[in-house]
Coordinates of C-alpha atoms and ligand atoms in Angstrom, one line a residue:
M3 CA 45.6 -7.1 -7.9
K4 CA 46.7 -9.7 -10.7
I5 CA 44.5 -12.2 -11.3
P6 CA 46.2 -15.6 -12.1
A7 CA 44.9 -17.0 -15.3
R8 CA 44.4 -20.5 -13.8
L9 CA 43.1 -20.5 -10.1
P10 CA 44.8 -23.4 -8.1
S11 CA 41.7 -25.8 -7.4
V12 CA 40.3 -25.1 -3.9
P13 CA 37.8 -27.0 -2.1
L14 CA 34.8 -24.6 -2.6
R15 CA 35.3 -22.2 -5.4
S16 CA 32.9 -19.5 -5.1
P17 CA 30.7 -19.1 -8.1
W18 CA 30.3 -15.4 -7.1
R19 CA 32.4 -13.3 -9.1
S20 CA 31.5 -9.8 -9.5
P21 CA 34.2 -7.6 -8.4
L22 CA 31.6 -5.0 -7.8
R23 CA 30.3 -7.1 -4.7
G24 CA 31.9 -5.7 -1.5
P25 CA 30.8 -4.1 2.0
W26 CA 30.6 -0.3 0.5
L27 CA 28.1 -1.1 -2.4
T28 CA 25.9 -3.3 -0.1
S29 CA 26.4 -0.4 2.6
V30 CA 25.2 2.3 0.2
L31 CA 22.2 0.3 -0.9
G32 CA 21.3 -0.7 2.8
L33 CA 21.3 3.0 3.8
V34 CA 19.1 4.0 1.0
L35 CA 16.5 1.0 2.2
L36 CA 17.0 2.3 5.8
C37 CA 15.7 5.7 4.7
G38 CA 12.6 4.4 2.8
I39 CA 11.6 1.2 4.8
P40 CA 10.5 3.1 7.9
V41 CA 8.4 5.4 6.0
L42 CA 6.9 2.3 4.2
F43 CA 6.0 0.9 7.8
L44 CA 4.6 4.0 9.2
T45 CA 2.2 4.7 6.1
G46 CA 1.4 1.1 6.2
L47 CA 0.3 1.2 9.9
L48 CA -1.6 4.4 9.2
S49 CA -3.2 2.8 6.2
Y50 CA -4.3 0.0 8.5
A51 CA -5.7 2.4 11.0
A52 CA -7.6 4.0 8.4
Y53 CA -9.9 1.0 7.8
N54 CA -10.9 1.4 11.6
P55 CA -10.2 -2.7 11.6
N56 CA -11.6 -2.9 15.2
L57 CA -15.1 -2.6 13.8
S58 CA -14.7 -6.1 12.8
P59 CA -15.3 -8.5 11.4
V60 CA -16.7 -6.3 8.7
N61 CA -13.8 -4.1 7.9
D62 CA -11.0 -6.6 8.6
Q63 CA -10.7 -10.1 9.5
T64 CA -7.3 -10.1 11.0
P65 CA -7.5 -12.6 13.5
D66 CA -5.7 -11.9 17.1
K67 CA -4.3 -8.6 15.9
G68 CA -4.8 -7.4 19.5
L69 CA -1.0 -7.1 20.3
L70 CA -0.1 -5.7 16.9
G71 CA -3.0 -3.6 16.8
F72 CA -2.1 -1.8 19.8
Y73 CA -1.7 1.6 18.3
L74 CA -5.0 1.5 16.6
F75 CA -7.2 4.8 16.9
S76 CA -10.5 6.4 15.5
W77 CA -9.3 7.4 12.1
P78 CA -10.1 11.2 11.8
T79 CA -11.9 12.8 9.0
H80 CA -9.4 15.9 8.8
P81 CA -7.4 16.6 6.8
Y82 CA -9.6 15.2 4.0
W83 CA -6.6 14.5 2.0
L84 CA -4.3 12.6 4.4
Y85 CA -5.3 9.1 3.3
R86 CA -4.8 10.1 -0.3
V87 CA -1.3 11.3 0.4
N88 CA -0.4 8.3 2.9
Q89 CA -1.3 5.9 0.2
G90 CA 0.4 7.6 -2.7
V91 CA 3.6 7.8 -0.7
H92 CA 3.3 4.3 0.4
V93 CA 2.6 2.6 -2.9
T94 CA 4.9 4.8 -4.8
L95 CA 7.8 4.5 -2.6
G96 CA 7.6 0.7 -2.2
I97 CA 7.5 0.5 -6.1
V98 CA 10.4 2.8 -6.4
L99 CA 12.4 0.9 -3.9
V100 CA 12.1 -2.4 -5.8
P101 CA 15.3 -2.0 -7.8
V102 CA 17.3 -1.0 -4.6
L103 CA 15.9 -3.9 -3.1
L104 CA 16.9 -6.2 -5.8
A105 CA 20.3 -4.8 -5.9
K106 CA 20.8 -5.0 -2.3
L107 CA 19.6 -8.8 -2.6
W108 CA 22.3 -9.3 -5.5
S109 CA 25.1 -7.9 -3.5
V110 CA 24.7 -10.0 -0.5
V111 CA 23.7 -13.3 -2.5
P112 CA 27.0 -14.7 -1.7
K113 CA 26.3 -14.7 1.9
L114 CA 22.8 -16.1 1.5
F115 CA 24.3 -19.3 0.0
A116 CA 27.5 -19.4 2.0
L117 CA 28.8 -22.9 3.2
P118 CA 28.7 -24.4 5.4
P119 CA 25.3 -23.4 6.4
V120 CA 25.6 -23.2 10.0
R121 CA 28.9 -22.8 11.5
S122 CA 27.9 -22.3 15.5
P123 CA 24.5 -21.4 17.3
G124 CA 25.5 -17.9 16.9
H125 CA 25.7 -18.1 13.3
A126 CA 22.6 -20.4 13.1
L127 CA 20.6 -17.4 14.9
E128 CA 22.2 -14.8 12.3
R129 CA 21.2 -16.8 9.5
L130 CA 17.5 -17.3 10.7
S131 CA 17.2 -13.7 11.4
L132 CA 18.3 -13.1 7.5
L133 CA 15.9 -15.5 6.4
L134 CA 13.1 -13.4 8.3
L135 CA 14.7 -10.3 6.8
V136 CA 15.1 -11.4 3.2
G137 CA 11.9 -13.9 3.2
G138 CA 9.9 -10.8 4.9
G139 CA 11.0 -8.4 2.6
I140 CA 10.3 -10.1 -0.7
F141 CA 6.9 -11.2 0.9
E142 CA 5.9 -7.7 1.6
F143 CA 7.1 -6.2 -1.8
L144 CA 5.5 -9.0 -3.7
T145 CA 2.2 -9.0 -1.9
G146 CA 1.9 -5.2 -2.2
I147 CA 3.0 -5.1 -6.0
L148 CA 0.5 -7.9 -6.4
N149 CA -2.5 -6.1 -4.8
V150 CA -1.7 -2.9 -6.5
Q151 CA -1.9 -4.8 -9.9
L152 CA -5.0 -6.5 -8.7
D153 CA -3.7 -10.0 -8.7
Y154 CA -5.2 -11.5 -5.8
I155 CA -3.4 -14.9 -6.1
F156 CA -2.3 -15.0 -2.6
P157 CA -4.4 -17.2 -0.2
G158 CA -6.8 -15.5 2.0
S159 CA -7.2 -11.6 2.3
F160 CA -4.3 -9.3 1.4
Y161 CA -4.6 -7.2 4.7
P162 CA -3.8 -10.0 7.4
L163 CA -0.8 -11.1 5.1
H164 CA 0.7 -7.8 4.4
F165 CA -0.1 -6.6 8.0
Y166 CA 1.6 -9.4 9.9
G167 CA 4.4 -9.7 7.3
A168 CA 5.0 -6.0 7.8
W169 CA 5.7 -6.7 11.6
V170 CA 7.9 -9.6 10.8
F171 CA 9.9 -7.7 8.4
F172 CA 10.2 -4.4 10.3
G173 CA 11.3 -6.8 13.4
A174 CA 13.9 -8.2 11.2
V175 CA 15.0 -4.8 9.8
T176 CA 15.4 -3.3 13.3
A177 CA 17.5 -6.3 14.5
H178 CA 19.5 -6.0 11.4
V179 CA 20.1 -2.6 11.8
A180 CA 21.0 -2.5 15.4
I181 CA 23.6 -5.3 14.7
R182 CA 25.0 -4.0 11.4
L183 CA 24.7 -0.3 11.6
P184 CA 28.2 0.7 12.9
R185 CA 29.9 -1.6 10.2
T186 CA 27.6 -0.1 7.5
L187 CA 28.6 3.4 8.4
R188 CA 32.2 2.4 8.2
A189 CA 32.0 0.8 5.2
V190 CA 30.1 3.8 3.6
R191 CA 32.9 6.2 5.0
G192 CA 35.6 3.8 3.8
R193 CA 35.2 5.0 0.1
D194 CA 34.7 8.4 -1.3
L195 CA 31.2 8.2 -3.0
W196 CA 31.9 11.3 -5.3
A197 CA 35.1 9.6 -6.3
E198 CA 33.4 6.3 -7.0
L199 CA 31.0 8.0 -9.1
R200 CA 33.9 9.4 -11.4
T201 CA 35.4 5.9 -11.5
S202 CA 35.1 4.3 -15.0
R203 CA 34.7 0.6 -15.6
T204 CA 38.3 0.1 -16.6
R205 CA 39.8 1.5 -13.3
T206 CA 37.2 -0.3 -11.2
R207 CA 38.8 -2.5 -8.8
P208 CA 37.4 -5.1 -6.4
E209 CA 36.9 -3.8 -2.6
P210 CA 39.7 -5.1 -0.3
D211 CA 38.4 -8.3 1.1
D212 CA 37.6 -7.7 4.6
R213 CA 36.3 -11.2 5.4
S214 CA 32.7 -9.8 5.2
G215 CA 32.0 -12.8 2.9
L216 CA 31.0 -10.2 0.1
V217 CA 34.0 -9.6 -1.8
S218 CA 34.5 -12.4 -4.4
S219 CA 37.7 -14.7 -3.7
R220 CA 38.4 -14.8 -7.4
P221 CA 36.8 -11.8 -8.9
A222 CA 36.3 -11.6 -12.7
E223 CA 37.0 -8.5 -14.9
P224 CA 34.4 -5.9 -14.5
T225 CA 32.0 -5.3 -17.0
M226 CA 30.5 -2.2 -15.4
S227 CA 31.7 0.2 -13.0
R228 CA 30.2 1.0 -9.5
R229 CA 28.8 4.2 -11.2
G230 CA 27.2 2.2 -13.6
A231 CA 25.5 0.0 -11.3
L232 CA 24.2 2.5 -9.1
G233 CA 23.2 4.5 -12.1
M234 CA 21.2 1.5 -13.5
V235 CA 19.4 1.1 -10.1
G236 CA 18.8 4.9 -9.7
L237 CA 17.5 4.9 -13.2
G238 CA 15.4 1.9 -12.7
S239 CA 13.8 3.9 -9.7
V240 CA 13.3 6.9 -11.4
A241 CA 11.6 5.5 -14.4
L242 CA 9.3 3.4 -12.0
F243 CA 8.6 6.6 -10.4
G244 CA 7.6 8.0 -13.7
V245 CA 5.3 5.7 -14.7
T246 CA 3.7 5.1 -11.6
A247 CA 3.4 8.7 -9.7
G248 CA 0.8 10.0 -11.9
Q249 CA -1.9 7.6 -10.5
S250 CA -1.9 9.3 -7.3
I251 CA -1.0 12.8 -8.4
G252 CA -3.6 12.9 -10.9
G253 CA -4.5 15.7 -13.3
P254 CA -2.4 15.5 -16.7
L255 CA 0.2 13.3 -15.3
R256 CA -2.6 10.2 -14.8
E257 CA -1.7 9.5 -18.4
T258 CA 1.9 8.6 -17.5
A259 CA 1.0 6.2 -14.9
L260 CA 1.6 3.4 -17.4
L261 CA 1.9 0.7 -14.7
A262 CA -1.2 1.8 -13.2
P263 CA -4.0 -0.7 -13.5
H264 CA -6.8 1.7 -13.3
G265 CA -8.2 4.7 -15.2
R266 CA -5.5 6.2 -17.1
Q267 CA -8.2 7.5 -19.5
P268 CA -11.0 7.5 -17.2
G269 CA -13.4 9.3 -19.9
S270 CA -14.6 12.9 -20.1
G271 CA -17.9 14.6 -18.3
P272 CA -19.0 14.5 -14.7
N273 CA -18.5 11.1 -14.3
G274 CA -15.3 10.9 -15.8
F275 CA -13.0 9.8 -13.1
P276 CA -11.4 6.5 -12.5
V277 CA -13.8 3.4 -11.7
N278 CA -12.4 0.8 -9.6
K279 CA -14.9 -2.2 -9.9
T280 CA -17.6 -1.6 -12.7
A281 CA -21.3 -2.3 -12.1
A282 CA -20.9 -5.2 -14.5
Y283 CA -17.9 -6.7 -12.5
A284 CA -19.7 -6.4 -9.1
R285 CA -22.8 -8.1 -11.1
I286 CA -25.3 -5.3 -10.5
R287 CA -28.5 -6.0 -12.4
A288 CA -30.6 -3.1 -13.7
T289 CA -33.2 -4.5 -11.6
D290 CA -31.4 -4.1 -8.6
V291 CA -31.0 -0.4 -9.3
D292 CA -34.2 0.5 -11.1
D293 CA -37.3 2.5 -9.6
S294 CA -38.1 -0.4 -7.3
W295 CA -34.7 0.3 -5.4
R296 CA -35.1 1.5 -1.7
L297 CA -32.7 2.7 0.9
V298 CA -33.3 1.0 4.2
V299 CA -32.2 2.7 7.1
R300 CA -32.1 1.1 10.6
G301 CA -31.9 2.7 13.9
R302 CA -33.0 2.6 17.4
G303 CA -35.7 0.1 16.9
E304 CA -36.8 2.2 13.8
E305 CA -36.6 1.4 10.0
V306 CA -37.4 3.6 7.4
S307 CA -37.4 2.9 3.4
L308 CA -36.8 5.6 1.1
S309 CA -37.2 5.8 -2.7
L310 CA -34.6 8.0 -4.9
P311 CA -37.2 10.7 -5.2
Q312 CA -37.8 10.9 -1.3
L313 CA -34.0 11.0 -0.9
R314 CA -33.9 13.8 -3.1
Q315 CA -36.6 15.7 -1.0
L316 CA -34.2 15.6 1.9
P317 CA -31.7 18.7 2.3
Q318 CA -28.9 18.2 0.0
H319 CA -25.4 19.2 1.0
R320 CA -22.1 19.6 -1.1
S321 CA -18.7 18.3 -0.4
A322 CA -15.5 18.3 -2.6
L323 CA -13.6 14.9 -1.8
P324 CA -11.3 12.6 -3.6
I325 CA -11.6 8.8 -3.8
A326 CA -8.3 7.1 -2.6
C327 CA -7.8 3.5 -3.0
V328 CA -5.7 1.5 -0.9
E329 CA -4.0 0.5 -4.2
G330 CA -2.4 3.9 -4.5
W331 CA -4.3 5.6 -7.2
S332 CA -6.4 8.5 -6.2
T333 CA -8.8 10.8 -8.1
E334 CA -8.8 14.8 -7.7
N335 CA -11.8 16.3 -5.6
Q336 CA -14.9 15.5 -7.3
Q337 CA -18.0 17.7 -6.4
W338 CA -20.3 15.2 -4.6
E339 CA -24.1 16.0 -3.7
G340 CA -26.5 14.2 -1.5
V341 CA -27.7 13.6 1.9
R342 CA -25.6 13.8 5.0
L343 CA -25.1 10.6 6.8
A344 CA -25.9 12.4 10.2
D345 CA -29.4 13.4 8.6
L346 CA -30.1 10.1 7.9
A347 CA -29.3 9.0 11.3
K348 CA -31.7 11.6 12.5
L349 CA -34.7 9.8 10.8
V350 CA -34.2 6.7 12.7
G351 CA -33.7 8.1 16.2
Y352 CA -30.4 9.6 16.6
A353 CA -31.1 13.5 16.7
A354 CA -28.3 14.4 18.6
D355 CA -25.1 12.1 18.5
P356 CA -25.1 9.8 15.6
P357 CA -23.5 6.1 16.1
D358 CA -21.2 3.9 14.0
V359 CA -23.1 2.6 10.9
F360 CA -22.9 -0.3 9.0
V361 CA -23.3 0.1 5.4
E362 CA -24.5 -2.5 2.9
S363 CA -24.5 -2.7 -0.9
V364 CA -27.5 -4.3 -3.0
Q365 CA -24.1 -6.1 -4.6
R366 CA -24.8 -9.6 -3.9
G367 CA -21.3 -11.4 -3.3
G368 CA -17.8 -10.4 -3.8
A369 CA -15.5 -8.2 -1.6
F370 CA -15.9 -4.6 -0.8
R371 CA -19.9 -5.1 -0.5
A372 CA -20.3 -3.9 3.1
A373 CA -18.2 -1.3 5.4
A374 CA -18.4 -0.3 8.8
M375 CA -17.9 3.4 9.8
R376 CA -17.2 5.1 13.2
D377 CA -19.3 7.8 14.9
N378 CA -16.8 10.4 14.2
Q379 CA -17.0 9.8 10.2
V380 CA -21.0 9.9 10.6
R381 CA -20.9 13.1 12.4
D382 CA -18.9 15.0 9.7
G383 CA -20.8 17.2 7.9
R384 CA -18.8 16.3 4.8
S385 CA -20.0 12.6 5.0
L386 CA -22.8 11.8 2.5
L387 CA -25.1 9.5 0.7
A388 CA -24.0 11.0 -2.4
L389 CA -26.9 11.1 -5.2
R390 CA -24.9 13.3 -7.8
V391 CA -21.3 14.0 -8.8
N392 CA -20.0 17.2 -10.5
G393 CA -23.4 18.3 -11.2
A394 CA -24.8 15.1 -12.8
V395 CA -26.5 11.9 -11.7
L396 CA -24.1 9.4 -10.5
S397 CA -23.2 6.9 -13.3
H398 CA -23.7 3.3 -12.9
D399 CA -20.2 2.6 -12.4
H400 CA -19.8 5.2 -9.7
G401 CA -22.4 3.8 -7.7
Y402 CA -26.1 4.9 -9.0
P403 CA -28.6 5.5 -7.2
A404 CA -26.4 6.2 -4.3
R405 CA -22.9 5.9 -2.7
I406 CA -21.2 6.8 0.4
I407 CA -18.6 9.5 0.3
V408 CA -16.4 10.3 3.6
P409 CA -13.5 12.5 4.0
N410 CA -10.2 11.1 4.5
A411 CA -11.4 7.3 4.5
P412 CA -10.1 4.9 2.3
G413 CA -11.8 4.3 -1.1
V414 CA -13.2 1.0 -0.1
M415 CA -15.1 2.3 2.6
N416 CA -16.8 4.6 0.0
T417 CA -19.6 1.8 -0.6
K418 CA -21.5 1.7 -3.9
W419 CA -24.9 0.9 -5.0
V420 CA -25.8 1.3 -1.2
G421 CA -28.8 -0.5 -0.1
R422 CA -28.9 -0.4 3.8
L423 CA -27.6 1.8 6.4
S424 CA -27.8 0.2 10.0
F425 CA -27.0 3.0 12.6
G426 CA -26.2 1.8 16.2
A427 CA -25.3 -1.4 17.7
T428 CA -25.6 -3.2 14.3
V429 CA -22.1 -3.5 13.5
P430 CA -21.5 -7.4 13.7
G431 CA -18.9 -8.1 16.1
G432 CA -18.3 -4.5 16.7
Q433 CA -16.1 -3.4 19.5
S434 CA -15.9 0.1 19.1
Ligands
MTE18 N1 -20.5 -2.0 -3.6 C1 -19.1 -2.0 -4.1 N2 -18.6 -0.7 -3.3 C2 -17.4 -0.4 -3.6 C3 -16.6 -1.2 -4.1 C4 -17.1 -2.3 -4.7 O1 -16.6 -3.2 -5.3 N3 -18.4 -2.8 -4.2 N4 -15.3 -0.9 -4.4 C5 -14.8 -0.1 -3.4 C6 -13.1 0.5 -3.7 S1 -12.1 -0.6 -3.3 C7 -13.1 1.9 -4.1 S2 -11.4 2.3 -4.4 C8 -14.0 2.8 -4.3 C9 -13.9 3.3 -5.7 O2 -15.0 4.0 -6.2 P1 -15.1 4.4 -7.9 O3 -15.2 3.2 -8.6 O4 -16.4 5.0 -7.6 O5 -13.9 5.4 -8.2 O6 -15.4 2.0 -4.4 C10 -15.6 1.3 -3.3 N5 -17.1 1.0 -3.2
MO19 MO1 -10.2 0.5 -3.1

């Protein structure tokens, strides 16, 4: 197509002039997102279930999640690595898809600002669904990334925002796919991907205008080929993968996780693995955890108080478990050693079937100072009140004198600087 040097003046001159925009490019990017977003949704729902949010209001304060929480189940303790993998996939995939999401938004931007804004009731409905789609997508990616980067700037807690947002976003995605999939597949088949990847910038032509609203009505000369555009997005994703995945995979790759806010160099020795909140950050005073420290265990009308030497007198057990945080970073297996939660339940009247437990830290304020665990987690022989790790006493930052470690549980359940365990009907508002 020959582009006239001067276009005749038209009432609305589209400011969107990239010759790359068109249904094919949008559809290719859309299909990549279509593969990734369901995985994000599924791993997100599992991650939420892993909190046992029905043990509210301690674990989660999402109001009226009843309907959306229909699928919740008692989070299992087997396999012990499931949460670690689930969260690694969720966070890494979410970050890797960011360039694809941005490119997709760029490719449809003429439609988002199309005029007139509303042409008919049907068109109004479509625009509203696009608002939920685009708004929901940006919201989910933004809250997720901010949380991973420990930027808790959003109002209220991350969990309800990200959880409700996920349903809105996924609902909009489902509707969008239902409406657009045939057109998308047609558009993708309309051009040969391999031919496109061999087309240089100078031979790049706009897609034929199919009234999709994506193709520019007055395209400029290409400054890059479609191959270049897709390559840029792909390289962006690969680069993000490279600087993120190490925080979940661990080992020598931990050093490569440049974007990880936590523990690229967690130090050496038995306690040399990443710390989330340090003792100083959690404002644990020396006097909170000195020789005056006691563990209070409550149960069936009984209460016992144990000093650290007394805890050491109880049978000690080992379990090799990772810490896996909701933020995607995790540690390799650490060798924990301490007292079984089930044995502590026995001390306060639960000889056979230990119940749920409510765990409180000596930490006075701040998030994560308490958590509730279900009976299946208490019953597992690998669930410990750990006193030692990798053959040494716990460091202050890892929760000295005692912390919880439970297989397959989110890191946040592994309360540090534990002060009190309440077994039984002590979970405030519990509805297990
Ligand atoms: N008392 C207390 N326990 C806590 C936390 C906390 O801030 N305070 N952080 C939790 C979170 S979110 C995680 S991921 C793990 C991290 O354990 P680590 O710092 O030993 O790696 O501890 C958990 N236990
Ligand atoms: Mo965490």
